[in-house]
Amino acid sequence: MILGHPDFSVSPAGLHPSGQSLFVHFSNGKILLNKNELPLWKAVQPSLPQNFLPFELAHAGKTAIFSAHPYTELIIPEKDGLRYQSVDIFRSMPLEQASLIASCLHLWRWYENNRFCGRCASPLMPDPSERALRCTACGNLLFPAIAPAVIVAITCGDRILLAKNHRHQHYALIAGYVEVGETLEHALRREVMEEVGLEIHDIRYLGDQPWGISGSQMFAFHAKADDTKPIRIQASELKDARWFCREDVEPLPHKVSIAYELIERFRDGTLEEERE
Ligand SMILES: [Zn+2]
C-alpha cells in the first residue's frame, strides 16, 4: 500500500469549517485522534478556546483539514473519545487516513521548524494566498521543503539484496537522500556503492510516494547486481547486508510504504515480470 491521497492539496482554498471538516493537531510527536480516527472539526470544537481561529492546513477534495495556527500553543483536553496517540499509529490505519496524517505532519513540522527568516531573522508568517511563509520585514518567501530520496530493490536472478542498519531490527532495502546536483540515478548508484560496494545495472523506475514522516519523496527503483561480487558494507551505516532467496524473505512489519510494496512484488515474482 503506497501512501499518497489522490485529492490531497495544501494550496489554501479559503475554506471554512463545516460538518465534514477534519481537525488535525500534533503535539510532542503525538496526534489527537477520536476513537483511533482523525477527528471531525465538530468533535473538537467544544474543547477549543473561545477565541480560537481555525487554520486551513490542507484539503482532500471537498474535505477541509483544519489545525491550530502553526505558532500557537494548544493542548486539547482528552475526553469524549479524544486522545493523543503516537503519530506512528498511521502505519496501522486505513490508507486514506494514513496518507492525510503523513502529509499533514510533513507540513506541520515544516511550520514548526521555520519560525524566523533565515535572511534577516524577523518572524515568518503564513502567506494567506499560497502555501508559503513570508518574512514580515524583508518579504523573503519560503515554500515547503521536500527532500527527494531513492530506494532500490536490487536483485540477481531469484535473490534480493537486503541490508540491516544500526537503528532497525529487520532487513530492508537500500535507500538514501539525493544530494545537491545529483540525478536520481546518480544518487542511486552512489548510495549502493557507498553502502554495499556494488555496481548496479538495468535500473528501472517503478514509482514514488510522499513520505511525510521524514519530509521526503521516495523514488523507487528496481536494479540488478552481480551476486558473485563481494559485498563491502559501510560500517557506520549498516550492521549487515546479504543476498536472500525468495522463500527466505519476510514481509516488512508495516504495510503502508513503498518499501513494503517492493518487497512484496519480489516475493510474488512480479518485480521481474513487469520489466518485459
Ligand atoms: Zn526577512
mmCIF file of C-alpha atoms and ligand atoms in Angstrom:
data_model
loop_
_atom_site.group_PDB
_atom_site.id
_atom_site.type_symbol
_atom_site.label_atom_id
_atom_site.label_comp_id
_atom_site.label_asym_id
_atom_site.label_seq_id
_atom_site.Cartn_x
_atom_site.Cartn_y
_atom_site.Cartn_z
ATOM 1 C CA MET A 1 0.000 0.000 0.000
ATOM 2 C CA ILE A 2 1.621 3.201 -1.188
ATOM 3 C CA LEU A 3 0.893 6.467 0.631
ATOM 4 C CA GLY A 4 -0.423 9.404 -1.354
ATOM 5 C CA HIS A 5 -4.030 10.634 -1.325
ATOM 6 C CA PRO A 6 -5.152 11.436 -4.900
ATOM 7 C CA ASP A 7 -7.109 14.555 -3.860
ATOM 8 C CA PHE A 8 -4.759 15.915 -1.195
ATOM 9 C CA SER A 9 -3.747 19.533 -1.644
ATOM 10 C CA VAL A 10 -2.026 22.079 0.553
ATOM 11 C CA SER A 11 -2.984 25.106 -1.566
ATOM 12 C CA PRO A 12 -5.122 27.456 0.566
ATOM 13 C CA ALA A 13 -8.700 27.380 -0.774
ATOM 14 C CA GLY A 14 -10.334 29.844 1.654
ATOM 15 C CA LEU A 15 -12.452 27.078 3.213
ATOM 16 C CA HIS A 16 -14.416 27.413 6.453
ATOM 17 C CA PRO A 17 -15.102 24.566 8.896
ATOM 18 C CA SER A 18 -18.229 22.554 8.074
ATOM 19 C CA GLY A 19 -19.804 19.304 9.268
ATOM 20 C CA GLN A 20 -17.354 17.031 7.429
ATOM 21 C CA SER A 21 -14.209 19.085 8.054
ATOM 22 C CA LEU A 22 -11.381 17.319 9.853
ATOM 23 C CA PHE A 23 -9.167 18.670 12.606
ATOM 24 C CA VAL A 24 -5.527 17.685 12.944
ATOM 25 C CA HIS A 25 -3.379 18.508 15.923
ATOM 26 C CA PHE A 26 0.168 17.335 16.586
ATOM 27 C CA SER A 27 1.843 17.784 19.945
ATOM 28 C CA ASN A 28 5.207 16.349 21.075
ATOM 29 C CA GLY A 29 5.260 13.553 18.490
ATOM 30 C CA LYS A 30 1.617 12.708 19.148
ATOM 31 C CA ILE A 31 -1.570 13.241 17.185
ATOM 32 C CA LEU A 32 -5.071 13.902 18.518
ATOM 33 C CA LEU A 33 -7.457 11.115 17.469
ATOM 34 C CA ASN A 34 -11.112 10.410 18.118
ATOM 35 C CA LYS A 35 -11.572 6.657 18.709
ATOM 36 C CA ASN A 36 -8.489 5.955 16.529
ATOM 37 C CA GLU A 37 -9.603 8.176 13.646
ATOM 38 C CA LEU A 38 -8.777 11.721 12.615
ATOM 39 C CA PRO A 39 -11.434 13.758 14.488
ATOM 40 C CA LEU A 40 -14.099 15.838 12.809
ATOM 41 C CA TRP A 41 -13.881 19.568 13.465
ATOM 42 C CA LYS A 42 -17.263 19.465 15.232
ATOM 43 C CA ALA A 43 -15.995 16.843 17.711
ATOM 44 C CA VAL A 44 -13.058 19.047 18.739
ATOM 45 C CA GLN A 45 -14.675 22.480 18.572
ATOM 46 C CA PRO A 46 -16.359 22.330 22.036
ATOM 47 C CA SER A 47 -12.907 21.781 23.608
ATOM 48 C CA LEU A 48 -11.221 24.732 21.853
ATOM 49 C CA PRO A 49 -10.621 28.161 23.455
ATOM 50 C CA GLN A 50 -13.385 30.713 22.739
ATOM 51 C CA ASN A 51 -11.194 32.978 20.606
ATOM 52 C CA PHE A 52 -9.736 30.028 18.622
ATOM 53 C CA LEU A 53 -9.197 30.751 14.926
ATOM 54 C CA PRO A 54 -9.012 27.589 12.786
ATOM 55 C CA PHE A 55 -6.068 27.445 10.358
ATOM 56 C CA GLU A 56 -6.687 25.819 6.957
ATOM 57 C CA LEU A 57 -3.811 23.326 6.760
ATOM 58 C CA ALA A 58 -4.855 21.279 3.715
ATOM 59 C CA HIS A 59 -7.803 19.678 1.982
ATOM 60 C CA ALA A 60 -8.607 16.358 0.352
ATOM 61 C CA GLY A 61 -11.182 17.025 -2.340
ATOM 62 C CA LYS A 62 -14.042 18.777 -0.545
ATOM 63 C CA THR A 63 -12.883 17.667 2.912
ATOM 64 C CA ALA A 64 -11.081 20.561 4.561
ATOM 65 C CA ILE A 65 -8.444 19.816 7.207
ATOM 66 C CA PHE A 66 -8.021 22.481 9.869
ATOM 67 C CA SER A 67 -5.421 22.827 12.586
ATOM 68 C CA ALA A 68 -4.342 25.383 15.141
ATOM 69 C CA HIS A 69 -2.342 28.336 13.822
ATOM 70 C CA PRO A 70 1.198 26.936 13.427
ATOM 71 C CA TYR A 71 2.767 29.252 16.008
ATOM 72 C CA THR A 72 0.225 28.969 18.834
ATOM 73 C CA GLU A 73 0.459 26.629 21.803
ATOM 74 C CA LEU A 74 -2.605 24.422 22.145
ATOM 75 C CA ILE A 75 -3.391 21.404 24.307
ATOM 76 C CA ILE A 76 -6.846 19.902 23.905
ATOM 77 C CA PRO A 77 -8.255 18.048 26.940
ATOM 78 C CA GLU A 78 -8.516 14.285 26.420
ATOM 79 C CA LYS A 79 -12.198 13.489 26.868
ATOM 80 C CA ASP A 80 -15.224 12.092 24.978
ATOM 81 C CA GLY A 81 -13.058 9.744 22.895
ATOM 82 C CA LEU A 82 -10.364 12.336 22.082
ATOM 83 C CA ARG A 83 -6.888 11.010 22.854
ATOM 84 C CA TYR A 84 -3.326 11.953 21.908
ATOM 85 C CA GLN A 85 -1.551 8.940 20.413
ATOM 86 C CA SER A 86 1.886 8.360 18.875
ATOM 87 C CA VAL A 87 1.939 9.535 15.240
ATOM 88 C CA ASP A 88 3.345 6.096 14.365
ATOM 89 C CA ILE A 89 -0.244 4.849 14.601
ATOM 90 C CA PHE A 90 -0.711 5.999 10.979
ATOM 91 C CA ARG A 91 1.125 2.807 9.922
ATOM 92 C CA SER A 92 -1.803 0.649 11.023
ATOM 93 C CA MET A 93 -4.576 2.961 9.770
ATOM 94 C CA PRO A 94 -6.571 2.725 6.516
ATOM 95 C CA LEU A 95 -4.534 4.057 3.591
ATOM 96 C CA GLU A 96 -6.591 7.200 3.034
ATOM 97 C CA GLN A 97 -6.286 8.428 6.649
ATOM 98 C CA ALA A 98 -2.646 7.333 6.845
ATOM 99 C CA SER A 99 -1.866 9.423 3.742
ATOM 100 C CA LEU A 100 -3.585 12.501 5.163
ATOM 101 C CA ILE A 101 -1.794 12.193 8.503
ATOM 102 C CA ALA A 102 1.656 11.682 6.963
ATOM 103 C CA SER A 103 1.320 14.686 4.647
ATOM 104 C CA CYS A 104 -0.226 16.938 7.339
ATOM 105 C CA LEU A 105 2.662 16.001 9.644
ATOM 106 C CA HIS A 106 5.145 16.919 6.903
ATOM 107 C CA LEU A 107 3.592 20.356 6.580
ATOM 108 C CA TRP A 108 3.161 20.872 10.330
ATOM 109 C CA ARG A 109 6.822 20.094 11.039
ATOM 110 C CA TRP A 110 7.851 22.467 8.277
ATOM 111 C CA TYR A 111 5.978 25.267 10.050
ATOM 112 C CA GLU A 112 7.423 24.253 13.440
ATOM 113 C CA ASN A 113 10.979 24.339 12.088
ATOM 114 C CA ASN A 114 10.613 27.640 10.254
ATOM 115 C CA ARG A 115 9.636 30.471 12.567
ATOM 116 C CA PHE A 116 12.197 33.095 11.649
ATOM 117 C CA CYS A 117 13.590 34.416 8.401
ATOM 118 C CA GLY A 118 16.993 32.937 7.535
ATOM 119 C CA ARG A 119 17.952 36.156 5.787
ATOM 120 C CA CYS A 120 17.069 38.817 8.395
ATOM 121 C CA ALA A 121 15.893 36.809 11.484
ATOM 122 C CA SER A 122 12.459 38.509 11.654
ATOM 123 C CA PRO A 123 9.329 36.408 12.329
ATOM 124 C CA LEU A 124 7.785 34.480 9.416
ATOM 125 C CA MET A 125 4.024 34.446 8.826
ATOM 126 C CA PRO A 126 1.892 32.033 6.771
ATOM 127 C CA ASP A 127 1.020 33.627 3.429
ATOM 128 C CA PRO A 128 -2.778 33.901 3.017
ATOM 129 C CA SER A 129 -2.919 33.078 -0.686
ATOM 130 C CA GLU A 130 -0.291 30.400 -1.258
ATOM 131 C CA ARG A 131 1.287 27.650 0.846
ATOM 132 C CA ALA A 132 4.338 29.581 1.852
ATOM 133 C CA LEU A 133 5.862 31.569 4.702
ATOM 134 C CA ARG A 134 6.566 35.241 4.213
ATOM 135 C CA CYS A 135 9.011 37.371 6.202
ATOM 136 C CA THR A 136 7.234 40.290 7.830
ATOM 137 C CA ALA A 137 10.302 42.537 7.436
ATOM 138 C CA CYS A 138 12.159 41.741 4.196
ATOM 139 C CA GLY A 139 9.498 39.887 2.183
ATOM 140 C CA ASN A 140 11.566 36.687 1.853
ATOM 141 C CA LEU A 141 9.264 33.872 0.708
ATOM 142 C CA LEU A 142 9.756 30.229 1.767
ATOM 143 C CA PHE A 143 7.964 27.245 0.247
ATOM 144 C CA PRO A 144 7.536 23.855 1.974
ATOM 145 C CA ALA A 145 10.696 21.755 1.691
ATOM 146 C CA ILE A 146 10.552 18.243 0.239
ATOM 147 C CA ALA A 147 13.698 16.091 0.382
ATOM 148 C CA PRO A 148 13.962 13.661 -2.548
ATOM 149 C CA ALA A 149 15.163 10.159 -1.646
ATOM 150 C CA VAL A 150 15.779 6.950 -3.589
ATOM 151 C CA ILE A 151 15.012 3.358 -2.603
ATOM 152 C CA VAL A 152 16.040 0.306 -4.605
ATOM 153 C CA ALA A 153 15.216 -3.388 -4.798
ATOM 154 C CA ILE A 154 18.482 -4.968 -6.062
ATOM 155 C CA THR A 155 18.084 -8.468 -7.440
ATOM 156 C CA CYS A 156 20.206 -11.136 -9.086
ATOM 157 C CA GLY A 157 18.126 -13.972 -10.516
ATOM 158 C CA ASP A 158 15.985 -15.292 -7.674
ATOM 159 C CA ARG A 159 17.845 -13.417 -4.954
ATOM 160 C CA ILE A 160 17.440 -9.956 -3.464
ATOM 161 C CA LEU A 161 19.985 -7.843 -1.581
ATOM 162 C CA LEU A 162 18.760 -6.688 1.828
ATOM 163 C CA ALA A 163 20.596 -4.678 4.457
ATOM 164 C CA LYS A 164 20.164 -4.091 8.159
ATOM 165 C CA ASN A 165 21.113 -0.725 9.607
ATOM 166 C CA HIS A 166 22.022 0.099 13.197
ATOM 167 C CA ARG A 167 18.586 1.514 14.053
ATOM 168 C CA HIS A 168 16.264 -1.285 12.899
ATOM 169 C CA GLN A 169 15.803 -4.956 13.712
ATOM 170 C CA HIS A 170 14.698 -6.080 10.254
ATOM 171 C CA TYR A 171 16.448 -6.355 6.888
ATOM 172 C CA ALA A 172 15.360 -3.673 4.430
ATOM 173 C CA LEU A 173 16.129 -2.145 1.046
ATOM 174 C CA ILE A 174 18.965 0.274 0.363
ATOM 175 C CA ALA A 175 17.743 3.870 0.474
ATOM 176 C CA GLY A 176 19.177 7.339 0.830
ATOM 177 C CA TYR A 177 18.737 11.032 0.146
ATOM 178 C CA VAL A 178 19.518 12.672 -3.160
ATOM 179 C CA GLU A 179 22.300 15.215 -2.806
ATOM 180 C CA VAL A 180 22.525 18.650 -4.414
ATOM 181 C CA GLY A 181 23.460 18.379 -8.088
ATOM 182 C CA GLU A 182 22.641 14.679 -8.449
ATOM 183 C CA THR A 183 20.174 12.962 -10.748
ATOM 184 C CA LEU A 184 18.035 10.228 -9.140
ATOM 185 C CA GLU A 185 20.089 7.590 -10.968
ATOM 186 C CA HIS A 186 23.371 9.109 -9.844
ATOM 187 C CA ALA A 187 22.113 9.160 -6.225
ATOM 188 C CA LEU A 188 21.050 5.526 -6.512
ATOM 189 C CA ARG A 189 24.414 4.352 -7.871
ATOM 190 C CA ARG A 190 26.288 6.367 -5.221
ATOM 191 C CA GLU A 191 24.161 5.087 -2.305
ATOM 192 C CA VAL A 192 24.542 1.445 -3.350
ATOM 193 C CA MET A 193 28.295 1.842 -3.902
ATOM 194 C CA GLU A 194 28.742 3.599 -0.524
ATOM 195 C CA GLU A 195 26.616 1.179 1.489
ATOM 196 C CA VAL A 196 27.458 -2.219 -0.063
ATOM 197 C CA GLY A 197 30.248 -1.567 -2.607
ATOM 198 C CA LEU A 198 28.334 -2.986 -5.592
ATOM 199 C CA GLU A 199 27.808 -1.726 -9.145
ATOM 200 C CA ILE A 200 24.170 -1.823 -10.292
ATOM 201 C CA HIS A 201 22.792 -2.094 -13.816
ATOM 202 C CA ASP A 202 19.432 -2.421 -15.651
ATOM 203 C CA ILE A 203 17.976 0.330 -13.461
ATOM 204 C CA ARG A 204 14.223 0.771 -13.837
ATOM 205 C CA TYR A 205 11.991 3.389 -12.219
ATOM 206 C CA LEU A 206 8.920 1.883 -10.542
ATOM 207 C CA GLY A 207 7.064 4.733 -8.874
ATOM 208 C CA ASP A 208 7.168 7.138 -5.974
ATOM 209 C CA GLN A 209 5.374 8.074 -2.786
ATOM 210 C CA PRO A 210 5.261 11.078 -0.496
ATOM 211 C CA TRP A 211 6.784 10.135 2.865
ATOM 212 C CA GLY A 212 5.867 12.985 5.180
ATOM 213 C CA ILE A 213 7.334 11.278 8.247
ATOM 214 C CA SER A 214 10.803 12.326 7.103
ATOM 215 C CA GLY A 215 9.607 15.205 4.911
ATOM 216 C CA SER A 216 10.691 13.333 1.801
ATOM 217 C CA GLN A 217 9.538 11.973 -1.543
ATOM 218 C CA MET A 218 10.656 8.372 -2.102
ATOM 219 C CA PHE A 219 11.524 7.396 -5.683
ATOM 220 C CA ALA A 220 11.547 3.609 -6.053
ATOM 221 C CA PHE A 221 13.681 1.572 -8.457
ATOM 222 C CA HIS A 222 14.500 -1.987 -9.395
ATOM 223 C CA ALA A 223 18.122 -2.678 -10.332
ATOM 224 C CA LYS A 224 20.312 -5.707 -10.889
ATOM 225 C CA ALA A 225 23.736 -6.541 -9.486
ATOM 226 C CA ASP A 226 26.128 -9.497 -9.625
ATOM 227 C CA ASP A 227 25.753 -11.721 -6.530
ATOM 228 C CA THR A 228 29.216 -13.240 -7.049
ATOM 229 C CA LYS A 229 30.895 -9.882 -6.383
ATOM 230 C CA PRO A 230 31.981 -9.195 -2.772
ATOM 231 C CA ILE A 231 29.736 -7.027 -0.598
ATOM 232 C CA ARG A 232 31.626 -4.321 1.286
ATOM 233 C CA ILE A 233 29.350 -2.841 3.908
ATOM 234 C CA GLN A 234 29.628 0.720 5.170
ATOM 235 C CA ALA A 235 30.117 0.007 8.885
ATOM 236 C CA SER A 236 28.956 3.450 10.011
ATOM 237 C CA GLU A 237 25.538 2.863 8.389
ATOM 238 C CA LEU A 238 24.973 -0.896 8.264
ATOM 239 C CA LYS A 239 25.243 -3.899 10.554
ATOM 240 C CA ASP A 240 24.873 -6.425 7.747
ATOM 241 C CA ALA A 241 23.921 -6.845 4.083
ATOM 242 C CA ARG A 242 23.419 -10.076 2.180
ATOM 243 C CA TRP A 243 21.573 -11.858 -0.607
ATOM 244 C CA PHE A 244 18.318 -13.622 0.291
ATOM 245 C CA CYS A 245 16.486 -16.322 -1.681
ATOM 246 C CA ARG A 246 12.848 -15.547 -2.459
ATOM 247 C CA GLU A 247 11.473 -18.049 0.082
ATOM 248 C CA ASP A 248 13.622 -16.621 2.897
ATOM 249 C CA VAL A 249 12.327 -13.039 2.576
ATOM 250 C CA GLU A 250 9.840 -11.993 5.257
ATOM 251 C CA PRO A 251 7.241 -9.267 4.623
ATOM 252 C CA LEU A 252 8.026 -5.942 6.304
ATOM 253 C CA PRO A 253 6.063 -5.422 9.551
ATOM 254 C CA HIS A 254 4.186 -2.317 8.308
ATOM 255 C CA LYS A 255 2.140 -2.371 5.102
ATOM 256 C CA VAL A 256 1.881 1.345 4.409
ATOM 257 C CA SER A 257 5.101 2.033 2.491
ATOM 258 C CA ILE A 258 6.654 1.727 -0.914
ATOM 259 C CA ALA A 259 9.374 -0.471 0.661
ATOM 260 C CA TYR A 260 6.698 -2.985 1.705
ATOM 261 C CA GLU A 261 5.305 -2.906 -1.837
ATOM 262 C CA LEU A 262 8.706 -3.559 -3.454
ATOM 263 C CA ILE A 263 9.465 -6.495 -1.171
ATOM 264 C CA GLU A 264 6.002 -7.987 -1.784
ATOM 265 C CA ARG A 265 6.493 -7.643 -5.560
ATOM 266 C CA PHE A 266 9.779 -9.536 -5.237
ATOM 267 C CA ARG A 267 8.149 -12.206 -3.044
ATOM 268 C CA ASP A 268 5.331 -12.857 -5.529
ATOM 269 C CA GLY A 269 7.627 -12.650 -8.597
ATOM 270 C CA THR A 270 6.007 -9.591 -10.217
ATOM 271 C CA LEU A 271 9.036 -7.310 -9.800
ATOM 272 C CA GLU A 272 10.780 -9.122 -12.659
ATOM 273 C CA GLU A 273 7.699 -9.718 -14.812
ATOM 274 C CA GLU A 274 6.928 -6.024 -15.166
ATOM 275 C CA ARG A 275 10.244 -5.465 -16.928
ATOM 276 C CA GLU A 276 9.152 -7.333 -20.025
HETATM 277 ZN ZN ZN B 1 13.489 38.555 6.369
#
